[in-house]
PDB file of N, CA and C in Angstrom:
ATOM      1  N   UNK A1203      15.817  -1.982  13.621  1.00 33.00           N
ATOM      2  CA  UNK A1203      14.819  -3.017  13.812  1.00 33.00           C
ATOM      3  C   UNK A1203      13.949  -3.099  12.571  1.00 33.00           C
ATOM      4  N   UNK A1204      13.925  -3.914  12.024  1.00 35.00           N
ATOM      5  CA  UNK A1204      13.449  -4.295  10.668  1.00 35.00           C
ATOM      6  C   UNK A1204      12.468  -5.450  10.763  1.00 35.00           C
ATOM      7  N   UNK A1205      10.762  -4.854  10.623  1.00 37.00           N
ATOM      8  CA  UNK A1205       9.747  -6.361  10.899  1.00 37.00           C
ATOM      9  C   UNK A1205       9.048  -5.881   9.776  1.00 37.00           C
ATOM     10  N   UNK A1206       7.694  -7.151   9.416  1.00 39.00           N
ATOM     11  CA  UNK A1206       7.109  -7.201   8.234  1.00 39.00           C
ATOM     12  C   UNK A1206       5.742  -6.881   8.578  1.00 39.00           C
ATOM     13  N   UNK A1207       5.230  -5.908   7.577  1.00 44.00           N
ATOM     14  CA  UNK A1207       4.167  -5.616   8.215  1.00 44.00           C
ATOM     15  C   UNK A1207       3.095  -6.942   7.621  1.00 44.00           C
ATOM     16  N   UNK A1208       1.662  -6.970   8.442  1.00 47.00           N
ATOM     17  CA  UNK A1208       0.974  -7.891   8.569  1.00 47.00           C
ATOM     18  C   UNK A1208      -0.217  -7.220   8.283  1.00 47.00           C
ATOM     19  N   UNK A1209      -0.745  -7.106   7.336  1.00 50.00           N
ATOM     20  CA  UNK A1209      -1.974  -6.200   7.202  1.00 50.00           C
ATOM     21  C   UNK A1209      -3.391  -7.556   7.499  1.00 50.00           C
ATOM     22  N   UNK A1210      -4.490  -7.317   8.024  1.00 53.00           N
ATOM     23  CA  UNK A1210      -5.434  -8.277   8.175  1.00 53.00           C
ATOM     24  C   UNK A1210      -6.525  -7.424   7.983  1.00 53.00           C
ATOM     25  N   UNK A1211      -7.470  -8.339   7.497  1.00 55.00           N
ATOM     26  CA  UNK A1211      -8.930  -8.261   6.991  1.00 55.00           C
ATOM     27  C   UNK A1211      -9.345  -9.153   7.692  1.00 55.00           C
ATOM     28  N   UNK A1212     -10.634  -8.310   8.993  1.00 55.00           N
ATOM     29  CA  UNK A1212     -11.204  -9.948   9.569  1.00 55.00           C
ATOM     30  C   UNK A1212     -12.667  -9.349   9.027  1.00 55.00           C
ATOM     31  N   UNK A1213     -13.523 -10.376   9.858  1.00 56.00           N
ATOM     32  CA  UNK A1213     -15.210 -10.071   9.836  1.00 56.00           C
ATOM     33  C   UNK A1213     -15.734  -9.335  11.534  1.00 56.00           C
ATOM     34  N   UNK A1214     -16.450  -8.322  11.674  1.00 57.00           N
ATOM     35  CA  UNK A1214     -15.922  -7.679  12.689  1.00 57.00           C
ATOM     36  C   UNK A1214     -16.699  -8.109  13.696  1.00 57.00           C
ATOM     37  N   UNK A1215     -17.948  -8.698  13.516  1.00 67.00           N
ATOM     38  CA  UNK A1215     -18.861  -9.518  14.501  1.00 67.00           C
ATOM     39  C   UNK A1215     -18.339 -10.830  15.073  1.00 67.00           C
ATOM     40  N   UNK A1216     -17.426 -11.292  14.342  1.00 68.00           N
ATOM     41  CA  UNK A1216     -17.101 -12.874  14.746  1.00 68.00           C
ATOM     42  C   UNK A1216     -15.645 -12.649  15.056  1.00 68.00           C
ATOM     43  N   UNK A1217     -14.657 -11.685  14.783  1.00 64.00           N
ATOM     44  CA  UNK A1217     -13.482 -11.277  14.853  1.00 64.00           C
ATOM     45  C   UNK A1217     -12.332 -12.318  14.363  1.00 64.00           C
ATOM     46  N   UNK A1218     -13.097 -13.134  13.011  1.00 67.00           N
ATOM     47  CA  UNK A1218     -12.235 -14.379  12.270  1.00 67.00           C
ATOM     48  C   UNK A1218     -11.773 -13.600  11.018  1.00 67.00           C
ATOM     49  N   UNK A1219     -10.005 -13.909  10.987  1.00 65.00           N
ATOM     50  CA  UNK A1219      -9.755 -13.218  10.484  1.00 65.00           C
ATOM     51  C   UNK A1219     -10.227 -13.899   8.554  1.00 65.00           C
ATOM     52  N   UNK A1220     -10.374 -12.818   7.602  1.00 68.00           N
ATOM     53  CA  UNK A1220     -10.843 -13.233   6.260  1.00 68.00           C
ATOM     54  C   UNK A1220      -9.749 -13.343   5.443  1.00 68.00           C
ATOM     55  N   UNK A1221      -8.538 -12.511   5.344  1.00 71.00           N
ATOM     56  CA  UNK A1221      -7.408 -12.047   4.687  1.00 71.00           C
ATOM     57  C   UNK A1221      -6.180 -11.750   5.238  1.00 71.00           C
ATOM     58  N   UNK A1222      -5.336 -12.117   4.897  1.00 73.00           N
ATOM     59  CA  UNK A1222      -3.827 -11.474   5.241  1.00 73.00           C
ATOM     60  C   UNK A1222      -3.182 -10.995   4.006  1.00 73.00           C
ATOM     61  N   UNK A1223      -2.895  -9.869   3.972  1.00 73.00           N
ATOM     62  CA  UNK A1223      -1.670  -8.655   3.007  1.00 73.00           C
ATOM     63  C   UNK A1223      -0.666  -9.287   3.600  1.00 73.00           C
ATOM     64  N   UNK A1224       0.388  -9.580   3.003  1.00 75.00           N
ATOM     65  CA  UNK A1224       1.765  -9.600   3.533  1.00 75.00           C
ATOM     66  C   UNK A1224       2.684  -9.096   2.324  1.00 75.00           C
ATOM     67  N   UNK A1225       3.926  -8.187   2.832  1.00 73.00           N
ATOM     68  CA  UNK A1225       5.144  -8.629   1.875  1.00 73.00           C
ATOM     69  C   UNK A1225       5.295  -7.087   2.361  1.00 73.00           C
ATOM     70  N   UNK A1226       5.162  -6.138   2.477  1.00 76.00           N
ATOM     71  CA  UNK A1226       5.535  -5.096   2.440  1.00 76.00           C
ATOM     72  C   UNK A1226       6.646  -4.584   3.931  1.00 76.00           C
ATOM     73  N   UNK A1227       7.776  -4.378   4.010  1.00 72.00           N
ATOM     74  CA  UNK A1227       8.344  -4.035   4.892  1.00 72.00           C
ATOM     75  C   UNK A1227       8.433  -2.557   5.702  1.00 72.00           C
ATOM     76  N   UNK A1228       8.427  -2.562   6.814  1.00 69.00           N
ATOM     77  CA  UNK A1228       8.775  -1.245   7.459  1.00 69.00           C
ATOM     78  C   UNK A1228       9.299  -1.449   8.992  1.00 69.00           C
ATOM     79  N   UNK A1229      10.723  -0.431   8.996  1.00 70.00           N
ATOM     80  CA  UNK A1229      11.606  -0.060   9.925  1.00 70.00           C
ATOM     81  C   UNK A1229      11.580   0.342  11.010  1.00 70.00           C
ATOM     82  N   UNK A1230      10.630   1.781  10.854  1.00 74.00           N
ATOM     83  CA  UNK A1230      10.613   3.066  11.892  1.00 74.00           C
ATOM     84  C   UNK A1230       9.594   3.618  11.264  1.00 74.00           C
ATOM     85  N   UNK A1231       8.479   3.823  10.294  1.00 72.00           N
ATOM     86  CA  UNK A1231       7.644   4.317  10.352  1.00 72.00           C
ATOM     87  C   UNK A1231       6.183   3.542  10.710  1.00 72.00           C
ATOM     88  N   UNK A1232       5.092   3.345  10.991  1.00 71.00           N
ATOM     89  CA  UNK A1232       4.094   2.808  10.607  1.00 71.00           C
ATOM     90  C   UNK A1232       3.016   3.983   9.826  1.00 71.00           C
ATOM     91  N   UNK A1233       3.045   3.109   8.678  1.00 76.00           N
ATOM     92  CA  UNK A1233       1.999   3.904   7.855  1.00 76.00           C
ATOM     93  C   UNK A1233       0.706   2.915   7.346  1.00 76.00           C
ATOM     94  N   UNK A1234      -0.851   3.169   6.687  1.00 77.00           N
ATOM     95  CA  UNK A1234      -2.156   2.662   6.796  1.00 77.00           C
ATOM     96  C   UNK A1234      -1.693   2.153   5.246  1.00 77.00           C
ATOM     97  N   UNK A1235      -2.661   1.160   5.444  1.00 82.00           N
ATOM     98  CA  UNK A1235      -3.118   0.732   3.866  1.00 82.00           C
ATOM     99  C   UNK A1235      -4.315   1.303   3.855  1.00 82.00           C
ATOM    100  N   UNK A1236      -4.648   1.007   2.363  1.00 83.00           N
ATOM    101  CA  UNK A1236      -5.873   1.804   1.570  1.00 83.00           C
ATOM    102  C   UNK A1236      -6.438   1.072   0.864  1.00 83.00           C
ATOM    103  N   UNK A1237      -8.021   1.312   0.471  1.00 85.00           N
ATOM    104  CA  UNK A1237      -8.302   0.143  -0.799  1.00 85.00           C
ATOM    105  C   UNK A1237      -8.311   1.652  -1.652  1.00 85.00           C
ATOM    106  N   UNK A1238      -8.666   0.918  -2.801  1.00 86.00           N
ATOM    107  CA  UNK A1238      -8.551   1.985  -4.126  1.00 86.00           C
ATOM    108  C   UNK A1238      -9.817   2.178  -4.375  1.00 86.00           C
ATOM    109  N   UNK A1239     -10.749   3.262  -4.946  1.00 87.00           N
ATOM    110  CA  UNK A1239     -11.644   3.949  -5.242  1.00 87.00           C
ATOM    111  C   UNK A1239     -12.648   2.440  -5.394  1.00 87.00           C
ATOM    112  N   UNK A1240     -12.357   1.574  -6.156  1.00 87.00           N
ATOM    113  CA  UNK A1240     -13.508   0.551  -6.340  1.00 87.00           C
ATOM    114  C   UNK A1240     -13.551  -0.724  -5.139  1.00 87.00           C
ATOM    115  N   UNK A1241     -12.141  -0.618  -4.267  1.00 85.00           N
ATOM    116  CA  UNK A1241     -12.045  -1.622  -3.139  1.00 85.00           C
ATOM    117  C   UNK A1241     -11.828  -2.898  -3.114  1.00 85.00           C
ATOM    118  N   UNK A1242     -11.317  -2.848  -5.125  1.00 88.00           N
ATOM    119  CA  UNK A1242     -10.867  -4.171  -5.520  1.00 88.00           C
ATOM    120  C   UNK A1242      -9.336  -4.290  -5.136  1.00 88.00           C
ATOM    121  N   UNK A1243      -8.690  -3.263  -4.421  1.00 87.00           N
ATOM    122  CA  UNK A1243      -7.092  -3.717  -4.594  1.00 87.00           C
ATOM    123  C   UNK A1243      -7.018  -2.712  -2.860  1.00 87.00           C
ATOM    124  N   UNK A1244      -5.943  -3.523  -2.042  1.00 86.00           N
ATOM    125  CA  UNK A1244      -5.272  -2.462  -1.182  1.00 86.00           C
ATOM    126  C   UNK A1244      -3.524  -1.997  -1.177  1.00 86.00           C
ATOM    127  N   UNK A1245      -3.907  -0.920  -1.273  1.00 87.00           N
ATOM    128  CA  UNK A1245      -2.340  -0.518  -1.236  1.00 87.00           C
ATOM    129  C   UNK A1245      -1.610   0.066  -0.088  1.00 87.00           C
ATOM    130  N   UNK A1246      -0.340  -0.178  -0.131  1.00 85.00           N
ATOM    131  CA  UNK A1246       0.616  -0.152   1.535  1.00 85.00           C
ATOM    132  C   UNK A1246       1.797   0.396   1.040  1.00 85.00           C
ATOM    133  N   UNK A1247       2.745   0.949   1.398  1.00 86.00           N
ATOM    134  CA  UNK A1247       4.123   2.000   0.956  1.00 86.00           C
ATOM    135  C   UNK A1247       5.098   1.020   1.923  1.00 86.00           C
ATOM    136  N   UNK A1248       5.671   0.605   1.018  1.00 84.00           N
ATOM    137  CA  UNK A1248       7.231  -0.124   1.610  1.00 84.00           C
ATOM    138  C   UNK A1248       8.384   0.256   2.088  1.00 84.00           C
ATOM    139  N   UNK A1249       8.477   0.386   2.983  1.00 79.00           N
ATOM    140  CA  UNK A1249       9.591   1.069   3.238  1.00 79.00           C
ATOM    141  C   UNK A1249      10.996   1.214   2.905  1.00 79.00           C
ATOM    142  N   UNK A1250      11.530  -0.513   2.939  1.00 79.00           N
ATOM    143  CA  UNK A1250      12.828  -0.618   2.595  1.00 79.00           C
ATOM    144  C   UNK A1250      13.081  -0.616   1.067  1.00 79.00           C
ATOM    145  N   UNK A1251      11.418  -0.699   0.208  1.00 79.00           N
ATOM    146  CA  UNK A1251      11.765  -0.625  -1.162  1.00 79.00           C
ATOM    147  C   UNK A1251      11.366   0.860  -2.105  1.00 79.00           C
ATOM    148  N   UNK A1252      11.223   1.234  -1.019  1.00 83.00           N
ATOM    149  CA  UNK A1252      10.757   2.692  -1.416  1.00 83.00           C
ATOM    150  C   UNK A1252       9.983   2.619  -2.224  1.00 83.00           C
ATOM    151  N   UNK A1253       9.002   1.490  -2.390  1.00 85.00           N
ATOM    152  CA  UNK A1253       7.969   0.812  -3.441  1.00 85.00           C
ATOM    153  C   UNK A1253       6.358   0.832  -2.879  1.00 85.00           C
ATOM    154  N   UNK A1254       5.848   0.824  -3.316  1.00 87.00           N
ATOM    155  CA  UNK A1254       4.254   0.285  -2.999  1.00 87.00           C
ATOM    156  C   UNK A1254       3.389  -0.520  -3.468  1.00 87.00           C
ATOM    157  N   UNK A1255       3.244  -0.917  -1.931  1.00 86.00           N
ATOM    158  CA  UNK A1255       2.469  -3.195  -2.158  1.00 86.00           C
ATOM    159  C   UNK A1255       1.340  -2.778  -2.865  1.00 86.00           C
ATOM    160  N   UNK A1256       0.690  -3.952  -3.528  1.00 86.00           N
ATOM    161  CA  UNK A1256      -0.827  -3.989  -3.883  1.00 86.00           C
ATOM    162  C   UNK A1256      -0.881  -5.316  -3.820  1.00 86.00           C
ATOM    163  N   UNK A1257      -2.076  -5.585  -3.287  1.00 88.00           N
ATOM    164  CA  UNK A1257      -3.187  -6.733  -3.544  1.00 88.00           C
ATOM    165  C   UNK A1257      -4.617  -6.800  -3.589  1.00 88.00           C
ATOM    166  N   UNK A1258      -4.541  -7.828  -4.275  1.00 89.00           N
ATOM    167  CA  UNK A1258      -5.866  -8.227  -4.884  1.00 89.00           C
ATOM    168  C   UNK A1258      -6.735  -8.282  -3.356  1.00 89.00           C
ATOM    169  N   UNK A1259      -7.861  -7.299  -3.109  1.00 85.00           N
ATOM    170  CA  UNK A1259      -8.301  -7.066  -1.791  1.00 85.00           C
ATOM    171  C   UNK A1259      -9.352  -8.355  -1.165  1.00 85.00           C
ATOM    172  N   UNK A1260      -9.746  -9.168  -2.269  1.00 84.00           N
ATOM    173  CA  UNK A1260     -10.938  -9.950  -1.868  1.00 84.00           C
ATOM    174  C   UNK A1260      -9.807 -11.528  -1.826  1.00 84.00           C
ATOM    175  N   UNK A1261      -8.811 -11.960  -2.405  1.00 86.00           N
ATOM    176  CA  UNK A1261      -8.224 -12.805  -2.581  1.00 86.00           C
ATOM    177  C   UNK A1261      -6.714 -12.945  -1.802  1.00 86.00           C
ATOM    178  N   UNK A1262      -6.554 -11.766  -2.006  1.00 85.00           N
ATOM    179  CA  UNK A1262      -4.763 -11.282  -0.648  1.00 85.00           C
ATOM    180  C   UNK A1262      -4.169 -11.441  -1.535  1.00 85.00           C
ATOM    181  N   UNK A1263      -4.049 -11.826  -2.974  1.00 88.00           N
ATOM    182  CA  UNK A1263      -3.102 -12.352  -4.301  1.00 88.00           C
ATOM    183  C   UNK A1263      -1.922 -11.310  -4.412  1.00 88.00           C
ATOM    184  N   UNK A1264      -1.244 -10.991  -4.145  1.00 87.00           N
ATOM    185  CA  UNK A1264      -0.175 -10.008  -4.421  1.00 87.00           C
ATOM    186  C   UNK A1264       0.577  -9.399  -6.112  1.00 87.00           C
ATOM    187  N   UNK A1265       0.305  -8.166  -6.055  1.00 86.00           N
ATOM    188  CA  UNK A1265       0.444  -7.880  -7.368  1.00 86.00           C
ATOM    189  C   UNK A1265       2.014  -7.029  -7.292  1.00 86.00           C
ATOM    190  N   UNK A1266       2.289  -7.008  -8.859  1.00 85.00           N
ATOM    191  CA  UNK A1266       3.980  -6.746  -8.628  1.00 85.00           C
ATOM    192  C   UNK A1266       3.631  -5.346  -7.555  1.00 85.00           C
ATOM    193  N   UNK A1267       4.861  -5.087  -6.974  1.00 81.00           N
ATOM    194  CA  UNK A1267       5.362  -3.383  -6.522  1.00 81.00           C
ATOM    195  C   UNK A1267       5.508  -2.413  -7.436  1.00 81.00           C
ATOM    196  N   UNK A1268       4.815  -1.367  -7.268  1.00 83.00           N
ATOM    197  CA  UNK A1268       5.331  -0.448  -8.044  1.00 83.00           C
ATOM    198  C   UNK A1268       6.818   0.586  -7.433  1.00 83.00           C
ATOM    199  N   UNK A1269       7.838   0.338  -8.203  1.00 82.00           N
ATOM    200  CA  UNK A1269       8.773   1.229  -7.722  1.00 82.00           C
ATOM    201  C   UNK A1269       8.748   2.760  -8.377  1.00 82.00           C
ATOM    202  N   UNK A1270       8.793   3.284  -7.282  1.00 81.00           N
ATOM    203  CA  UNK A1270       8.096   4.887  -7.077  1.00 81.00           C
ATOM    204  C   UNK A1270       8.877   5.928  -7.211  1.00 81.00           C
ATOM    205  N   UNK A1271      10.425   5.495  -7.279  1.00 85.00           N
ATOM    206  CA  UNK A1271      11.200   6.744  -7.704  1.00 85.00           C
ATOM    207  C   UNK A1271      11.731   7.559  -6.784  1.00 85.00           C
ATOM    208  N   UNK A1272      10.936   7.097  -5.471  1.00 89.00           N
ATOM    209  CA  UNK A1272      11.000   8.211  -4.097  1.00 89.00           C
ATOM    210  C   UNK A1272      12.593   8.011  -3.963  1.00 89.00           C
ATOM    211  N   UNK A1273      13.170   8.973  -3.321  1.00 89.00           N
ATOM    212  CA  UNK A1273      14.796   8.113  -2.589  1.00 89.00           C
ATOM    213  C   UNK A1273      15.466   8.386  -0.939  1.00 89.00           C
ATOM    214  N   UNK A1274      13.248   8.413   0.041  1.00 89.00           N
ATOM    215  CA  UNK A1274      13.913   8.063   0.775  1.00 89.00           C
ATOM    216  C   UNK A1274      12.441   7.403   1.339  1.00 89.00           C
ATOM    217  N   UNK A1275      11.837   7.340   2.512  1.00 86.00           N
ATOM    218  CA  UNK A1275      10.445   6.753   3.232  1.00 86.00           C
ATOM    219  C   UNK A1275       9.356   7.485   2.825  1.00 86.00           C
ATOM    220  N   UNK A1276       8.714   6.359   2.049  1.00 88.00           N
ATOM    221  CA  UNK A1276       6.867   6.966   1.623  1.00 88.00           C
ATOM    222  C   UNK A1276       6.692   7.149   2.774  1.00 88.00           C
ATOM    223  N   UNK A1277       6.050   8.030   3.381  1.00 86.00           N
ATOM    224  CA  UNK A1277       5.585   8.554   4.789  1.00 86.00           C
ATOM    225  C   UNK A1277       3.720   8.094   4.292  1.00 86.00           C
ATOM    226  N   UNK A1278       3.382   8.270   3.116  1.00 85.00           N
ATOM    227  CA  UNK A1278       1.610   8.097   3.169  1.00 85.00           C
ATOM    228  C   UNK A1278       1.575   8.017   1.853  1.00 85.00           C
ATOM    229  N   UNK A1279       0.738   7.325   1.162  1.00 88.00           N
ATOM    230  CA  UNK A1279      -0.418   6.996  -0.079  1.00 88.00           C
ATOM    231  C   UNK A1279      -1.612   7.540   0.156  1.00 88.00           C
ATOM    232  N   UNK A1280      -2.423   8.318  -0.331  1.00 89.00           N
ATOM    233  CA  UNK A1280      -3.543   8.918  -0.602  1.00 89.00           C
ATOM    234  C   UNK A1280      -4.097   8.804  -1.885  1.00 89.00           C
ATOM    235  N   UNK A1281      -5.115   7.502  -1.732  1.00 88.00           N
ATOM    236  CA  UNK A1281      -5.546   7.289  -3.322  1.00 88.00           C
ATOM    237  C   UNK A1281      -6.787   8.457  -3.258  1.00 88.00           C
ATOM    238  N   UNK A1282      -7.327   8.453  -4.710  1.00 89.00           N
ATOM    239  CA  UNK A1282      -8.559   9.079  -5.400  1.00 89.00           C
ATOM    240  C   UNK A1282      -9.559   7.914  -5.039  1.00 89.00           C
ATOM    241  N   UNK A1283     -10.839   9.021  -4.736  1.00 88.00           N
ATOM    242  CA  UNK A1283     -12.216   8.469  -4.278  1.00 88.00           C
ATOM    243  C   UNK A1283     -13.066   7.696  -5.353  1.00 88.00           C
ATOM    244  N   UNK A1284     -12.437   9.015  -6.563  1.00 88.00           N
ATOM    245  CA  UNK A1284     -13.571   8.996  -7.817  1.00 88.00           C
ATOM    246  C   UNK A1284     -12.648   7.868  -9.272  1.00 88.00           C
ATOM    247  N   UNK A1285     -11.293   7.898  -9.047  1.00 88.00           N
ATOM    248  CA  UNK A1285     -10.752   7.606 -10.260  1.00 88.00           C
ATOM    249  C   UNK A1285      -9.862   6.779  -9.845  1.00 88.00           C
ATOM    250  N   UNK A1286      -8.778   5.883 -10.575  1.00 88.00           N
ATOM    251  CA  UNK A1286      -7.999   4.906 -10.480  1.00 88.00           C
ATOM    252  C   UNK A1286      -6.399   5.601 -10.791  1.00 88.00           C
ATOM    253  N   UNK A1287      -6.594   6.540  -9.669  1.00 89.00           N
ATOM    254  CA  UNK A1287      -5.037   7.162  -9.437  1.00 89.00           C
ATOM    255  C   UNK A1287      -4.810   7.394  -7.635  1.00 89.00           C
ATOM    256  N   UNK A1288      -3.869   7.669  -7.692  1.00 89.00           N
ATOM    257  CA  UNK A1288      -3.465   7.938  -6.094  1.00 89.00           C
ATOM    258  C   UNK A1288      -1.942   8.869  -5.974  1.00 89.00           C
ATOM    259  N   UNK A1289      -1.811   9.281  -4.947  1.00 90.00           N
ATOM    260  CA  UNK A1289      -0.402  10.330  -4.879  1.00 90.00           C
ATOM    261  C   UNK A1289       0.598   9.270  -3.416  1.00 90.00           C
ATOM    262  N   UNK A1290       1.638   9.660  -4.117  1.00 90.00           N
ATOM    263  CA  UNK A1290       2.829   8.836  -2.642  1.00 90.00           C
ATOM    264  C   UNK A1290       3.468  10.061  -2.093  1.00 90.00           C
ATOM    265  N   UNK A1291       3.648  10.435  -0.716  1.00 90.00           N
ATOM    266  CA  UNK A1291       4.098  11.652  -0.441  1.00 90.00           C
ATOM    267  C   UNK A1291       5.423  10.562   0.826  1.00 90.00           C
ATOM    268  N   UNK A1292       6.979  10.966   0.314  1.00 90.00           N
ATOM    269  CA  UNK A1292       7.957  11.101   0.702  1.00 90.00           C
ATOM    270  C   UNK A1292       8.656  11.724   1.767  1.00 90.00           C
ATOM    271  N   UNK A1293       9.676  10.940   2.447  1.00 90.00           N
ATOM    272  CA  UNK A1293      10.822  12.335   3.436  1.00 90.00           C
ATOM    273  C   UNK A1293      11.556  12.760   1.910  1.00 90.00           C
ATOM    274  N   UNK A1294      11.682  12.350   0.882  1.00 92.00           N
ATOM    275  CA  UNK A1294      12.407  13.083  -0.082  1.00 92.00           C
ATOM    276  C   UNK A1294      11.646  14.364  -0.292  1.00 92.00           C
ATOM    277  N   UNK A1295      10.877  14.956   0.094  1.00 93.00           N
ATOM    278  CA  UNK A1295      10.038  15.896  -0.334  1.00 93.00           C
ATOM    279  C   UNK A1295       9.504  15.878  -1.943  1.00 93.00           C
ATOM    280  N   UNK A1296       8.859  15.094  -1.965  1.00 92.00           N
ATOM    281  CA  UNK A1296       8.481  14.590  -3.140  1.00 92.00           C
ATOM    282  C   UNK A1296       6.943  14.125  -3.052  1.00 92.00           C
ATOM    283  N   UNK A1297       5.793  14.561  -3.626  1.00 92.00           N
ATOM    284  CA  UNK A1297       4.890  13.948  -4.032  1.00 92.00           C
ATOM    285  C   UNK A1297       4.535  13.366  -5.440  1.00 92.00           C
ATOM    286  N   UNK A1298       4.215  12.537  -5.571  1.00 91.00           N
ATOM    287  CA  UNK A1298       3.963  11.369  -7.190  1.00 91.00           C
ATOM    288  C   UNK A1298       2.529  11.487  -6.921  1.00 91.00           C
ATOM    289  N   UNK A1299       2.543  11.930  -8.197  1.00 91.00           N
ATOM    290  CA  UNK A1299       0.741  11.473  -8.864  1.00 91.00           C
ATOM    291  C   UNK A1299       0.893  10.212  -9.971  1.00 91.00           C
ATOM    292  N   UNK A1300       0.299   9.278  -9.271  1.00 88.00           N
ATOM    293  CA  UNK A1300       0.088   8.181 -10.335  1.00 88.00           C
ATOM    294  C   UNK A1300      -1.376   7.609 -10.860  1.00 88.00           C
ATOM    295  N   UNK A1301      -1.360   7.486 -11.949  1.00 87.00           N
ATOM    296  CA  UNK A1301      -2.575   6.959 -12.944  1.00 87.00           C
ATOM    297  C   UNK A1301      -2.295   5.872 -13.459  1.00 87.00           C
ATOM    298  N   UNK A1302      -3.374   4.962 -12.663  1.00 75.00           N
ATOM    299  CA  UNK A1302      -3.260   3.699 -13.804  1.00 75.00           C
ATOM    300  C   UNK A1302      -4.231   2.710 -14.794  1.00 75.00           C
ATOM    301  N   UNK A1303      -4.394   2.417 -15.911  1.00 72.00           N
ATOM    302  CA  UNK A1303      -5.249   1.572 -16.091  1.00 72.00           C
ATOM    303  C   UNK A1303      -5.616   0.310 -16.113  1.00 72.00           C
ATOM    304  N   UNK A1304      -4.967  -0.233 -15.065  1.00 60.00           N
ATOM    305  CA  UNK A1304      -5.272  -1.622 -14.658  1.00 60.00           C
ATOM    306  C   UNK A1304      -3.857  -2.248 -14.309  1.00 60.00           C
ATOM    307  N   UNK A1305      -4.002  -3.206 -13.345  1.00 49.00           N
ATOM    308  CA  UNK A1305      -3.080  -3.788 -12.974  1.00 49.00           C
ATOM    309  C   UNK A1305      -3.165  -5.542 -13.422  1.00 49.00           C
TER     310      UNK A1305
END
């Protein structure tokens, strides 16, 4: 069973939604998106591309995927609080530390 996940941003008093994430796929796991340390971007782990979504968090603009190298299900993304990196942890038993300076 293969559906698309639907990430939403509403306003929580009026419950209208502000944003939709789309593009990122998943099978059999459900895993969270994240914004990144400044809350300008959210990121989501793809399943079927063994990749991870980003978008532009205030606009929903979709930025390329980063392909991650994993070779089997990001199980979780855990970005940094303080800095503009984050780790992807795998069923390959694999964790990635990635650093970036701008997208």
């Amino acid at each position: 069973k293969q559906w698309y996940q639907r990430r939403v941003r509403g306003e929580v008093t009026s419950g209208n939604v502000l944003n939709e994430y789309v593009g990122v796929t998943q099978h059999n796991h459900r895993t969270g998106a994240m914004f990144n340390h400044t809350e300008d971007l959210i990121i989501a782990p793809d399943e079927k591309g063994m990749a991870v979504g980003c978008w532009d968090a205030r606009t929903a603009e979709p930025h390329p995927q980063l392909v991650t190298g994993h070779n089997n299900v990001i199980r979780t993304v855990a970005h940094s609080p303080t800095m503009p990196a984050f780790m992807s942890c795998s069923d390959d038993f694999r964790a990635r530390f990635w650093y970036y300076r701008g997208i």
